[in-house]
Amino acid sequence: MKKLLDLITEEVVKAFEACDYKGEYGKVTLSNRPDLCEYQCNGSLAAAKEYHCAPIQIADKVVEELKKSSVFEEALGVKPGFINLKVSSLFVQEYLRKMAEDERLGCHKAENPRTIMIDYGGPNVAKPLHVGHLRSAIIGESVKRLGRFVGHKVIGDIHLGDWGLQMGLIITELKERKPELPYFDESYMGEYPKEAPFTISELEEIYPTASARSKEDEAYKEEAMEATYLVQHGHKGYQAILQHILNVSVADLKKNYASLKVEFDLWKGESDAQPYIPDLVAMLKEKGYAYESEGALVVDVKEAEDTKEIPPCMILKSDGASLYTTTDLATIVDRMKLYHPDEIIYVVDKRQEMHFVQVFRCARKTGLVEDETGLKFLGFGTMNGKDGKPFKTREGGVMRLENLIADINEEMYEKIAGNSEIGEEEARETARIVGLSAIKYGDLSNQASKDYVFDVDRFTSFEGNTGPYILYTVVRIKSILNKYRALGKDPDSCVVGVPGNETQKSLMLLLARFNGAVENAFEEAAPHKLCAYIYELANGFNKFYHETKILGEEDETVRDSLVAVLVLTKRVLEICIDILGFEAPERM
Ligand code: ARG
């Protein structure tokens, strides 16, 4: 369906043209004075320059023309040259009827679906999943869902950090503790045990211990580096340990991400890119892109228009080791070869921006991607505590994701159990559902690139711009619809009528903005725009709810029309929260 705003613009463009002005001046926007009008067109101001007359003359002339249109209830020329518009009730009614009949509520489905890969999550294997990785998961998941809703083929890849020193550290520490294990016996020829020699909690203790020790003990660090080299170069026993680490970690990660309703299509990692590195390096040398600089192998990526220094992209260190950049370049090779994406979006901490500038430029320059392939860095800011510093536990340590979720759920449970008569079990389940909305909405409602303060009290509040407030609105509608059903009636068979008053009309106009809101959020990969839209919609609905007798309305046609608006509001909100990655409970 065409967007309502576009239909209105078309009408105004026609009117400009009928008055012999260029149609391009007929662009309409939402009114910035909602007390005066619903939409406005400021084109007469610009047109006046071209046609050498007073803007108001043009506005008045166009307004005369607009009065003939059935789209508008009111068109007014206002000095110096604005056109203030109110659409007709019948026009709104018709638009909403069509929208309600459409399964996609008026949203286009991409005609030429693109393949979009999203690189998000990015946890590091064997290190506990902490809040630093929360934003990537939440934002990436939502961008993925948004893309799918719009009709694209979207592939989410977790891109595990499974190729670093942490592997060597764990192997070294394990060797200290359990030297008798067959992995450390160089003459061992048999099969290695299927069972991992550690649990996830042990693993999570082993890594920080080893990491701390390596900072004090030079010999220990050397050994860890040696082990890292060996595991990366085919040492059988160490590779068996690596596999154990991966299995144990991935099982735990899956559990954690599931509790966040975050699902990846691919569980690939940095290690999957390694096999491509030798050929990649050879190609870069052969084609003359890479050269040696102070022993290292680099590719220049600076461009003439640069205003700041962009250092060369490092491919190999002087000792021949590959780097994070090398891995990301090789991952692009893997992705282009196996999935042929039209675009790759990286949802990563914005502090890594320079790394991606280098990687993207290098990939383009050296032909790893085609000219048309999009490479997009969606950098996000830091999640801070109320003190404005990166979010920590009360004791000042790194907050584990699991604990954060548990804390929020507890907070939600207290509220819900205190508020209603629902039983313990349902209250716990509801707390989980609402808690997730608090976390996700708290994050997504901010522009991704900005830092934000993770404020548990605010995020879990049922009032204000929060997830629970949105859910509360959905639950409120569900409850009215249930009562309507209890009267033996079917809400889904109700049809939208003309709005009965201004509040109803503005709610209906808000609903009509749904397709535009989705389109806009997708184009800018900006879930916060969808949040802003549903917050406005929820406010519009709650105002309507407080002012309107719904089931108490005596005129059945009017009542059913109100119910139809309720149904539509619920559908819009439910689609939006699903795109944002959470859901609403039955009651709360
Ligand atoms: N594992 C990385 C980190 O924790 C994030 C990975 C981001 N994705 C990428 N393709 N580099 O910082």
Coordinates of C-alpha atoms and ligand atoms in Angstrom, one line a residue:
M1 CA 0.0 0.0 0.0
K2 CA 1.1 3.5 -0.7
K3 CA 2.0 5.5 2.4
L4 CA -0.7 7.8 3.6
L5 CA 1.7 10.7 3.4
D6 CA 2.5 9.9 -0.2
L7 CA -1.1 9.8 -1.1
I8 CA -1.6 13.2 0.5
T9 CA 1.5 14.6 -1.2
E10 CA 0.3 13.3 -4.6
E11 CA -2.9 15.3 -4.1
V12 CA -1.1 18.5 -3.2
V13 CA 1.3 18.0 -6.1
K14 CA -1.7 17.7 -8.4
A15 CA -3.1 21.0 -7.0
F16 CA 0.2 22.8 -7.5
E17 CA 0.3 21.6 -11.1
A18 CA -3.3 22.6 -11.7
C19 CA -2.3 26.1 -10.7
D20 CA 0.6 25.9 -13.2
Y21 CA 3.3 25.6 -10.5
K22 CA 5.9 22.9 -10.5
G23 CA 4.6 19.8 -8.7
E24 CA 7.9 19.4 -6.7
Y25 CA 6.7 22.2 -4.5
G26 CA 3.9 20.1 -3.3
K27 CA 5.8 18.0 -0.7
V28 CA 3.8 17.4 2.4
T29 CA 5.1 16.7 5.9
L30 CA 3.6 15.9 9.3
S31 CA 2.5 19.1 10.9
N32 CA 4.8 20.5 13.5
R33 CA 1.8 22.4 15.0
P34 CA -0.6 19.5 15.7
D35 CA -2.8 21.9 17.5
L36 CA -3.5 23.7 14.2
C37 CA -3.4 21.0 11.6
E38 CA -2.4 17.4 10.8
Y39 CA -0.2 17.9 7.8
Q40 CA 1.5 20.9 6.2
C41 CA 3.1 21.9 2.9
N42 CA 5.7 24.6 2.9
G43 CA 6.4 24.5 -0.8
S44 CA 4.9 27.9 -1.5
L45 CA 7.7 29.6 0.3
A46 CA 10.3 28.2 -2.1
A47 CA 8.0 28.5 -5.1
A48 CA 7.6 32.2 -4.4
K49 CA 11.3 32.8 -5.3
E50 CA 10.8 31.1 -8.7
Y51 CA 7.5 32.7 -9.6
H52 CA 8.4 36.1 -8.1
C53 CA 5.3 36.7 -6.0
A54 CA 4.3 36.5 -2.4
P55 CA 4.2 33.0 -1.0
I56 CA 0.8 33.5 0.4
Q57 CA -0.6 34.2 -3.1
I58 CA 0.6 30.8 -4.2
A59 CA -0.6 29.1 -1.0
D60 CA -4.1 30.6 -1.4
K61 CA -4.3 29.6 -5.0
V62 CA -3.3 26.0 -4.3
V63 CA -5.7 25.9 -1.4
E64 CA -8.6 26.9 -3.7
E65 CA -7.7 23.9 -5.8
L66 CA -7.4 21.6 -2.8
K67 CA -10.9 22.4 -1.7
K68 CA -12.1 20.3 -4.6
S69 CA -10.3 17.2 -3.3
S70 CA -12.1 14.6 -1.3
V71 CA -8.9 13.8 0.6
F72 CA -9.1 17.0 2.7
E73 CA -11.5 18.2 5.2
E74 CA -9.7 21.5 5.6
A75 CA -7.0 23.3 3.6
L76 CA -5.8 26.7 4.8
G77 CA -3.3 29.2 3.5
V78 CA -1.5 30.8 6.4
K79 CA 1.0 33.7 6.3
P80 CA 3.7 33.8 5.2
G81 CA 2.9 30.9 2.9
F82 CA 2.1 27.7 4.7
I83 CA -0.6 25.4 3.7
N84 CA -2.2 23.7 6.7
L85 CA -4.1 20.5 6.0
K86 CA -6.6 18.3 7.7
V87 CA -7.5 15.1 6.0
S88 CA -11.1 13.9 5.7
S89 CA -12.5 11.4 8.0
L90 CA -13.7 9.2 5.2
F91 CA -10.2 9.2 3.7
V92 CA -8.7 8.0 7.0
Q93 CA -11.4 5.4 7.4
E94 CA -10.8 4.0 3.9
Y95 CA -7.1 3.8 4.4
L96 CA -7.4 2.0 7.7
R97 CA -9.9 -0.5 6.2
K98 CA -7.5 -1.4 3.5
M99 CA -4.7 -1.6 6.0
A100 CA -6.7 -4.0 8.2
E101 CA -7.5 -6.2 5.3
D102 CA -3.8 -6.6 4.5
E103 CA -1.9 -9.3 6.4
R104 CA 1.1 -7.0 6.3
L105 CA -0.9 -4.0 7.4
G106 CA 0.1 -2.0 4.3
C107 CA 3.8 -2.7 4.3
H108 CA 5.4 -3.5 1.0
K109 CA 7.4 -6.7 0.7
A110 CA 10.7 -6.1 -1.2
E111 CA 10.2 -6.9 -4.8
N112 CA 13.9 -7.7 -5.3
P113 CA 14.9 -9.3 -2.1
R114 CA 18.5 -8.8 -1.2
T115 CA 20.7 -11.1 0.7
I116 CA 21.9 -9.3 3.8
M117 CA 24.4 -10.8 6.2
I118 CA 24.5 -9.5 9.7
D119 CA 27.6 -10.0 11.8
Y120 CA 26.4 -9.6 15.4
G121 CA 26.8 -11.1 18.8
G122 CA 30.6 -11.6 18.5
P123 CA 31.1 -13.3 21.9
N124 CA 34.6 -14.6 22.7
V125 CA 34.6 -18.3 23.3
A126 CA 35.6 -19.4 26.8
K127 CA 35.1 -15.9 28.2
P128 CA 31.9 -15.4 30.1
L129 CA 29.1 -13.6 28.1
H130 CA 29.1 -10.2 29.7
V131 CA 27.0 -7.0 29.2
G132 CA 29.5 -5.7 26.6
H133 CA 28.1 -8.2 24.2
L134 CA 24.5 -7.5 25.0
R135 CA 24.0 -4.5 22.7
S136 CA 25.4 -6.3 19.7
A137 CA 22.9 -9.1 20.2
I138 CA 19.9 -6.9 20.9
I139 CA 20.5 -4.5 18.0
G140 CA 21.6 -7.1 15.5
E141 CA 18.7 -9.3 16.2
S142 CA 16.3 -6.4 15.7
V143 CA 17.9 -5.3 12.5
K144 CA 17.7 -8.9 11.3
R145 CA 14.0 -9.2 12.0
L146 CA 13.4 -5.8 10.5
G147 CA 15.1 -6.9 7.2
R148 CA 13.1 -10.1 7.2
F149 CA 9.9 -8.4 7.7
V150 CA 10.6 -6.1 4.8
G151 CA 11.1 -9.2 2.7
H152 CA 14.9 -9.6 2.4
K153 CA 16.9 -12.7 2.9
V154 CA 18.8 -12.1 6.1
I155 CA 21.5 -14.3 7.5
G156 CA 22.6 -13.8 11.0
D157 CA 26.1 -14.9 11.8
I158 CA 27.4 -14.8 15.4
H159 CA 31.1 -14.6 14.4
L160 CA 32.5 -16.2 17.5
G161 CA 35.8 -14.9 18.8
D162 CA 37.4 -18.4 18.8
W163 CA 40.9 -17.7 17.5
G164 CA 42.9 -15.8 20.1
L165 CA 45.3 -16.1 22.9
Q166 CA 42.5 -17.1 25.2
M167 CA 42.8 -20.6 23.7
G168 CA 46.4 -20.9 24.5
L169 CA 45.9 -19.5 28.0
I170 CA 43.3 -22.1 28.7
I171 CA 45.4 -24.9 27.4
T172 CA 48.4 -23.8 29.4
E173 CA 46.4 -23.5 32.6
L174 CA 44.8 -26.9 32.0
K175 CA 48.2 -28.4 31.5
E176 CA 49.4 -27.1 34.8
R177 CA 46.4 -28.5 36.6
K178 CA 46.0 -31.8 34.9
P179 CA 49.2 -32.7 33.2
E180 CA 48.2 -36.4 33.1
L181 CA 45.5 -35.8 30.4
P182 CA 46.2 -37.5 27.1
Y183 CA 46.1 -34.2 25.2
F184 CA 49.5 -33.3 26.7
D185 CA 51.1 -36.7 26.0
E186 CA 52.9 -36.2 22.7
S187 CA 53.2 -39.9 22.1
Y188 CA 49.5 -40.6 22.6
M189 CA 48.0 -42.2 19.6
G190 CA 44.5 -43.2 20.7
E191 CA 41.2 -41.4 20.5
Y192 CA 40.7 -38.5 22.8
P193 CA 37.9 -38.6 25.3
K194 CA 34.5 -37.4 24.1
E195 CA 33.8 -35.7 27.5
A196 CA 35.3 -32.3 28.0
P197 CA 37.8 -32.2 30.9
F198 CA 36.0 -29.2 32.4
T199 CA 32.5 -27.8 32.8
I200 CA 31.4 -24.3 31.8
S201 CA 31.8 -22.9 35.3
E202 CA 35.3 -24.4 35.5
L203 CA 36.1 -22.9 32.1
E204 CA 34.9 -19.6 33.1
E205 CA 37.2 -19.7 36.1
I206 CA 40.2 -21.1 34.2
Y207 CA 40.3 -18.3 31.7
P208 CA 40.5 -15.3 34.1
T209 CA 42.9 -17.1 36.3
A210 CA 45.2 -17.9 33.4
S211 CA 44.8 -14.4 32.0
A212 CA 45.8 -12.8 35.3
R213 CA 48.7 -15.1 35.7
S214 CA 50.0 -14.4 32.2
K215 CA 50.3 -10.7 33.1
E216 CA 52.7 -11.4 35.9
D217 CA 54.5 -14.5 34.8
E218 CA 56.5 -14.0 31.6
A219 CA 57.4 -17.7 31.1
Y220 CA 53.7 -18.6 31.5
K221 CA 52.7 -16.1 28.9
E222 CA 55.4 -17.4 26.5
E223 CA 54.0 -20.9 27.0
A224 CA 50.4 -19.7 26.3
M225 CA 51.6 -18.0 23.1
E226 CA 53.4 -21.2 22.1
A227 CA 50.2 -23.2 22.8
T228 CA 48.2 -20.7 20.8
Y229 CA 50.6 -21.1 17.9
L230 CA 50.4 -24.9 18.2
V231 CA 46.6 -25.1 18.3
Q232 CA 46.5 -22.8 15.3
H233 CA 48.9 -25.0 13.4
G234 CA 47.4 -28.4 13.8
H235 CA 48.6 -29.8 17.1
K236 CA 46.3 -32.7 17.6
G237 CA 45.9 -32.8 21.3
Y238 CA 45.4 -29.0 21.5
Q239 CA 42.9 -29.0 18.7
A240 CA 41.0 -31.7 20.6
I241 CA 40.9 -29.3 23.6
L242 CA 39.9 -26.4 21.4
Q243 CA 37.0 -28.5 20.2
H244 CA 36.0 -29.2 23.9
I245 CA 36.2 -25.5 24.6
L246 CA 34.0 -24.7 21.6
N247 CA 31.4 -27.3 22.5
V248 CA 31.1 -26.4 26.1
S249 CA 31.1 -22.6 25.3
V250 CA 28.7 -22.8 22.5
A251 CA 26.2 -24.9 24.5
D252 CA 26.3 -22.2 27.2
L253 CA 26.0 -19.4 24.7
K254 CA 23.0 -21.0 23.0
K255 CA 21.3 -21.1 26.3
N256 CA 22.1 -17.5 27.1
Y257 CA 21.1 -16.2 23.7
A258 CA 17.9 -18.2 23.8
S259 CA 16.9 -16.5 27.0
L260 CA 17.3 -13.2 25.1
K261 CA 15.2 -14.5 22.1
V262 CA 18.3 -14.0 19.9
E263 CA 18.8 -16.6 17.2
F264 CA 21.7 -17.0 14.8
D265 CA 21.5 -18.8 11.5
L266 CA 25.3 -19.4 11.5
W267 CA 27.5 -20.2 14.4
K268 CA 30.7 -19.6 12.5
G269 CA 33.7 -18.0 14.0
E270 CA 37.1 -16.5 13.4
S271 CA 38.6 -20.0 13.1
D272 CA 36.4 -20.7 10.0
A273 CA 38.2 -17.9 8.2
Q274 CA 41.7 -19.1 8.8
P275 CA 41.9 -21.6 5.9
Y276 CA 41.4 -18.7 3.4
I277 CA 44.4 -16.7 4.8
P278 CA 47.3 -18.3 2.8
D279 CA 45.6 -17.7 -0.5
L280 CA 44.5 -14.3 0.4
V281 CA 48.0 -13.2 1.4
A282 CA 49.4 -14.7 -1.8
M283 CA 46.9 -12.8 -3.9
L284 CA 47.5 -9.5 -2.1
K285 CA 51.2 -9.9 -2.7
E286 CA 50.9 -11.1 -6.3
K287 CA 48.6 -8.3 -7.4
G288 CA 50.9 -5.8 -5.7
Y289 CA 48.4 -4.5 -3.1
A290 CA 50.5 -5.6 -0.1
Y291 CA 54.0 -4.5 0.6
E292 CA 56.5 -4.9 3.4
S293 CA 56.8 -2.1 5.9
E294 CA 59.0 -2.5 9.0
G295 CA 58.9 -6.2 8.6
A296 CA 55.1 -6.3 8.5
L297 CA 52.9 -6.9 5.5
V298 CA 50.5 -4.0 4.9
V299 CA 48.0 -2.6 2.3
D300 CA 47.6 1.1 2.0
V301 CA 44.0 2.2 2.4
K302 CA 44.2 6.0 2.7
E303 CA 42.4 8.1 0.2
A304 CA 42.9 11.6 -1.1
E305 CA 39.8 13.0 0.5
D306 CA 40.7 11.8 4.0
T307 CA 40.7 14.5 6.6
K308 CA 42.3 12.3 9.2
E309 CA 45.1 9.8 9.1
I310 CA 44.0 6.3 8.1
P311 CA 46.9 3.9 8.8
P312 CA 47.7 1.1 6.4
C313 CA 45.7 -2.2 6.9
M314 CA 48.0 -4.7 8.5
I315 CA 47.9 -8.2 7.0
L316 CA 50.7 -10.0 8.7
K317 CA 52.9 -9.1 11.6
S318 CA 56.6 -9.2 11.3
D319 CA 56.6 -12.7 12.9
G320 CA 54.2 -13.8 10.2
A321 CA 51.2 -14.0 12.5
S322 CA 47.9 -12.9 11.1
L323 CA 45.7 -10.3 12.9
Y324 CA 42.1 -9.3 13.6
T325 CA 42.1 -7.5 10.2
T326 CA 43.3 -10.5 8.4
T327 CA 40.6 -12.6 9.9
D328 CA 37.9 -10.2 9.0
L329 CA 39.2 -10.0 5.4
A330 CA 39.3 -13.7 5.2
T331 CA 35.8 -13.9 6.6
I332 CA 34.6 -11.6 3.8
V333 CA 36.1 -14.1 1.3
D334 CA 34.2 -16.9 3.0
R335 CA 31.0 -15.0 3.0
M336 CA 31.2 -13.9 -0.6
K337 CA 32.0 -17.4 -1.7
L338 CA 29.4 -19.3 0.3
Y339 CA 26.5 -16.8 0.7
H340 CA 27.0 -14.1 -2.0
P341 CA 25.5 -11.3 0.2
D342 CA 24.5 -8.0 -1.4
E343 CA 25.4 -6.4 1.9
I344 CA 27.1 -7.2 5.1
I345 CA 26.2 -5.3 8.2
Y346 CA 28.5 -5.4 11.2
V347 CA 27.0 -4.6 14.6
V348 CA 30.0 -3.9 16.7
D349 CA 31.2 -1.6 19.4
K350 CA 31.8 1.8 17.8
R351 CA 35.3 1.9 19.2
Q352 CA 36.2 -0.6 16.5
E353 CA 35.2 1.8 13.7
M354 CA 38.8 2.4 12.5
H355 CA 39.3 -1.3 12.2
F356 CA 36.3 -1.6 9.9
V357 CA 37.2 1.4 7.9
Q358 CA 40.5 -0.3 7.1
V359 CA 38.9 -3.7 6.5
F360 CA 36.2 -2.3 4.2
R361 CA 38.6 -0.2 2.2
C362 CA 41.0 -3.0 1.9
A363 CA 38.3 -5.4 0.8
R364 CA 37.1 -3.0 -1.9
K365 CA 40.4 -2.0 -3.1
T366 CA 41.6 -5.6 -3.5
G367 CA 38.4 -6.8 -5.1
L368 CA 37.2 -9.1 -2.3
V369 CA 33.8 -7.7 -2.8
E370 CA 32.0 -6.3 -5.8
D371 CA 31.5 -2.6 -6.2
E372 CA 27.8 -3.0 -5.5
T373 CA 28.3 -5.1 -2.3
G374 CA 27.4 -3.0 0.7
L375 CA 29.6 -3.1 3.7
K376 CA 28.1 -1.3 6.6
F377 CA 29.4 -0.6 10.1
L378 CA 26.7 -0.2 12.6
G379 CA 28.7 0.9 15.6
F380 CA 27.0 1.1 19.0
G381 CA 27.9 3.1 22.0
T382 CA 28.7 1.9 25.5
M383 CA 26.1 0.7 28.0
N384 CA 26.9 2.8 31.1
G385 CA 25.8 2.5 34.7
K386 CA 24.1 5.4 36.5
D387 CA 27.5 6.8 37.4
G388 CA 28.1 7.3 33.7
K389 CA 30.9 4.7 33.6
P390 CA 30.6 1.3 31.8
F391 CA 28.1 -0.8 33.5
K392 CA 29.5 -2.9 36.4
T393 CA 28.2 -5.1 39.1
R394 CA 27.6 -3.6 42.5
E395 CA 31.0 -4.9 43.6
G396 CA 32.6 -3.2 40.5
G397 CA 33.2 -6.4 38.5
V398 CA 32.2 -7.2 35.0
M399 CA 28.5 -8.0 35.0
R400 CA 27.6 -11.4 33.6
L401 CA 24.7 -11.3 31.3
E402 CA 22.9 -14.2 33.1
N403 CA 23.0 -12.2 36.4
L404 CA 21.8 -9.0 34.7
I405 CA 18.8 -10.9 33.3
A406 CA 18.1 -12.6 36.7
D407 CA 18.2 -9.2 38.5
I408 CA 15.8 -7.6 36.1
N409 CA 13.5 -10.6 36.3
E410 CA 13.5 -10.4 40.0
E411 CA 12.7 -6.7 39.9
M412 CA 9.8 -7.3 37.5
Y413 CA 8.5 -10.2 39.6
E414 CA 8.3 -8.0 42.7
K415 CA 6.2 -5.5 40.7
I416 CA 4.0 -8.0 39.0
A417 CA 3.4 -10.2 42.1
G418 CA 2.6 -7.0 44.1
N419 CA 0.2 -5.7 41.5
S420 CA -2.1 -8.5 40.7
E421 CA -3.7 -11.7 41.8
I422 CA -1.9 -14.0 39.4
G423 CA -0.2 -17.0 40.9
E424 CA 3.5 -17.5 41.5
E425 CA 4.2 -19.5 38.4
E426 CA 2.5 -17.2 36.0
A427 CA 4.0 -14.2 37.7
R428 CA 7.5 -15.6 37.2
E429 CA 6.8 -16.3 33.6
T430 CA 5.3 -12.9 33.0
A431 CA 8.2 -11.3 34.8
R432 CA 10.6 -13.0 32.4
I433 CA 8.6 -11.8 29.3
V434 CA 8.3 -8.2 30.6
G435 CA 11.8 -8.2 31.9
L436 CA 13.1 -8.9 28.5
S437 CA 11.1 -6.0 27.1
A438 CA 12.7 -3.8 29.7
I439 CA 16.2 -4.8 28.7
K440 CA 15.7 -4.7 25.0
Y441 CA 13.5 -1.6 24.7
G442 CA 15.8 0.2 27.1
D443 CA 18.6 -0.4 24.7
L444 CA 16.8 -0.2 21.3
S445 CA 15.0 3.0 22.1
N446 CA 18.3 4.9 22.0
Q447 CA 20.1 5.6 18.8
A448 CA 22.6 2.8 18.6
S449 CA 25.7 4.9 18.1
K450 CA 25.0 6.8 21.4
D451 CA 26.1 5.7 24.8
Y452 CA 23.2 5.1 27.2
V453 CA 22.6 4.6 30.9
F454 CA 21.3 1.2 31.9
D455 CA 18.8 2.3 34.5
V456 CA 17.0 -0.7 36.0
D457 CA 14.4 1.4 37.8
R458 CA 13.5 3.4 34.7
F459 CA 13.6 0.5 32.3
T460 CA 11.3 -1.6 34.5
S461 CA 8.8 1.1 35.0
F462 CA 5.2 0.7 33.7
E463 CA 5.2 4.4 32.8
G464 CA 7.1 6.4 30.4
N465 CA 9.1 5.4 27.3
T466 CA 9.8 1.8 28.4
G467 CA 9.2 -1.8 27.2
P468 CA 6.8 -2.6 30.1
Y469 CA 4.7 0.5 29.2
I470 CA 4.3 -0.8 25.6
L471 CA 3.4 -4.3 26.8
Y472 CA 1.0 -2.8 29.3
T473 CA -0.8 -1.1 26.5
V474 CA -1.0 -4.4 24.5
V475 CA -2.3 -6.2 27.6
R476 CA -4.8 -3.5 28.1
I477 CA -6.2 -4.0 24.6
K478 CA -6.1 -7.8 25.0
S479 CA -8.2 -7.5 28.1
I480 CA -10.8 -5.4 26.4
L481 CA -11.0 -7.7 23.4
N482 CA -11.4 -10.6 25.8
K483 CA -14.4 -8.9 27.4
Y484 CA -15.8 -8.3 24.0
R485 CA -15.4 -11.9 23.1
A486 CA -17.1 -12.9 26.4
L487 CA -20.2 -11.1 25.0
G488 CA -20.1 -13.7 22.3
K489 CA -18.7 -11.4 19.6
D490 CA -15.7 -11.6 17.3
P491 CA -13.4 -8.6 17.4
D492 CA -11.8 -9.6 14.1
S493 CA -15.0 -9.2 12.2
C494 CA -15.4 -5.5 13.3
V495 CA -14.7 -2.8 10.6
V496 CA -13.2 0.6 11.1
G497 CA -15.7 3.4 10.8
V498 CA -15.1 7.2 10.6
P499 CA -13.4 8.7 13.6
G500 CA -15.8 10.1 16.2
N501 CA -13.6 12.9 17.5
E502 CA -10.1 14.4 17.2
T503 CA -8.5 11.9 19.6
Q504 CA -9.8 8.9 17.6
K505 CA -8.7 10.5 14.5
S506 CA -5.2 11.1 15.7
L507 CA -5.0 7.5 16.8
M508 CA -6.1 6.4 13.4
L509 CA -3.6 8.7 11.7
L510 CA -0.9 7.2 13.9
L511 CA -1.9 3.7 12.9
A512 CA -1.7 4.8 9.2
R513 CA 1.9 5.7 9.7
F514 CA 2.9 2.1 10.4
N515 CA 4.2 1.3 6.9
G516 CA 6.3 4.5 6.8
A517 CA 7.7 3.9 10.2
V518 CA 8.9 0.4 9.3
E519 CA 10.3 1.5 6.0
N520 CA 12.2 4.3 7.6
A521 CA 13.6 2.2 10.4
F522 CA 14.8 -0.4 7.9
E523 CA 16.4 2.1 5.5
E524 CA 18.4 3.6 8.3
A525 CA 18.9 0.3 10.2
A526 CA 17.5 2.2 13.1
P527 CA 15.3 0.2 15.5
H528 CA 15.1 3.3 17.7
K529 CA 12.8 4.9 15.1
L530 CA 10.4 2.0 15.5
C531 CA 10.5 2.4 19.2
A532 CA 9.8 6.1 18.9
Y533 CA 6.8 5.2 16.7
I534 CA 5.3 2.7 19.0
Y535 CA 5.8 5.0 22.0
E536 CA 3.8 7.6 20.2
L537 CA 1.2 5.1 19.2
A538 CA 0.9 3.7 22.7
N539 CA 0.5 7.3 24.0
G540 CA -2.2 8.0 21.4
F541 CA -3.9 4.8 22.3
N542 CA -3.9 5.4 26.0
K543 CA -5.3 8.9 25.5
F544 CA -8.1 7.4 23.4
Y545 CA -8.7 4.7 26.0
H546 CA -9.0 7.2 28.9
E547 CA -11.4 9.4 26.9
T548 CA -13.6 6.8 25.3
K549 CA -16.3 4.5 26.4
I550 CA -15.5 1.5 24.3
L551 CA -17.5 -1.6 25.4
G552 CA -19.9 0.8 27.2
E553 CA -20.8 2.5 23.9
E554 CA -24.5 2.0 23.2
D555 CA -24.5 2.5 19.5
E556 CA -23.3 -0.9 18.3
T557 CA -21.9 0.3 15.0
V558 CA -19.8 2.9 16.8
R559 CA -18.7 0.3 19.4
D560 CA -17.7 -2.2 16.8
S561 CA -15.8 0.5 14.9
L562 CA -13.9 1.3 18.1
V563 CA -13.1 -2.4 18.6
A564 CA -11.8 -2.5 15.1
V565 CA -9.4 0.3 15.9
L566 CA -8.3 -1.6 19.0
V567 CA -7.6 -4.7 17.0
L568 CA -5.6 -2.8 14.5
T569 CA -3.6 -1.1 17.3
K570 CA -2.8 -4.5 18.8
R571 CA -1.7 -5.9 15.5
V572 CA 0.6 -3.0 14.8
L573 CA 2.1 -3.1 18.3
E574 CA 2.6 -6.8 18.2
I575 CA 4.3 -6.7 14.8
C576 CA 6.6 -4.0 16.0
I577 CA 7.6 -5.6 19.3
D578 CA 8.2 -8.8 17.4
I579 CA 10.6 -6.9 15.2
L580 CA 12.3 -5.5 18.3
G581 CA 12.6 -9.0 19.6
F582 CA 10.2 -9.4 22.4
E583 CA 6.6 -10.3 23.0
A584 CA 3.6 -9.4 25.2
P585 CA 2.2 -11.6 28.0
E586 CA -1.6 -12.4 28.2
R587 CA -1.9 -10.3 31.3
M588 CA 0.4 -8.5 33.8
Ligands
ARG1 N1 34.7 -10.8 19.1 C1 34.8 -9.4 18.9 C2 34.9 -8.6 20.2 O1 34.5 -9.1 21.3 C3 33.7 -8.8 18.1 C4 33.6 -9.4 16.7 C5 32.9 -8.4 15.8 N2 32.8 -8.9 14.4 C6 33.8 -8.9 13.5 N3 33.5 -9.4 12.3 N4 34.9 -8.4 13.8 O2 35.4 -7.5 20.2

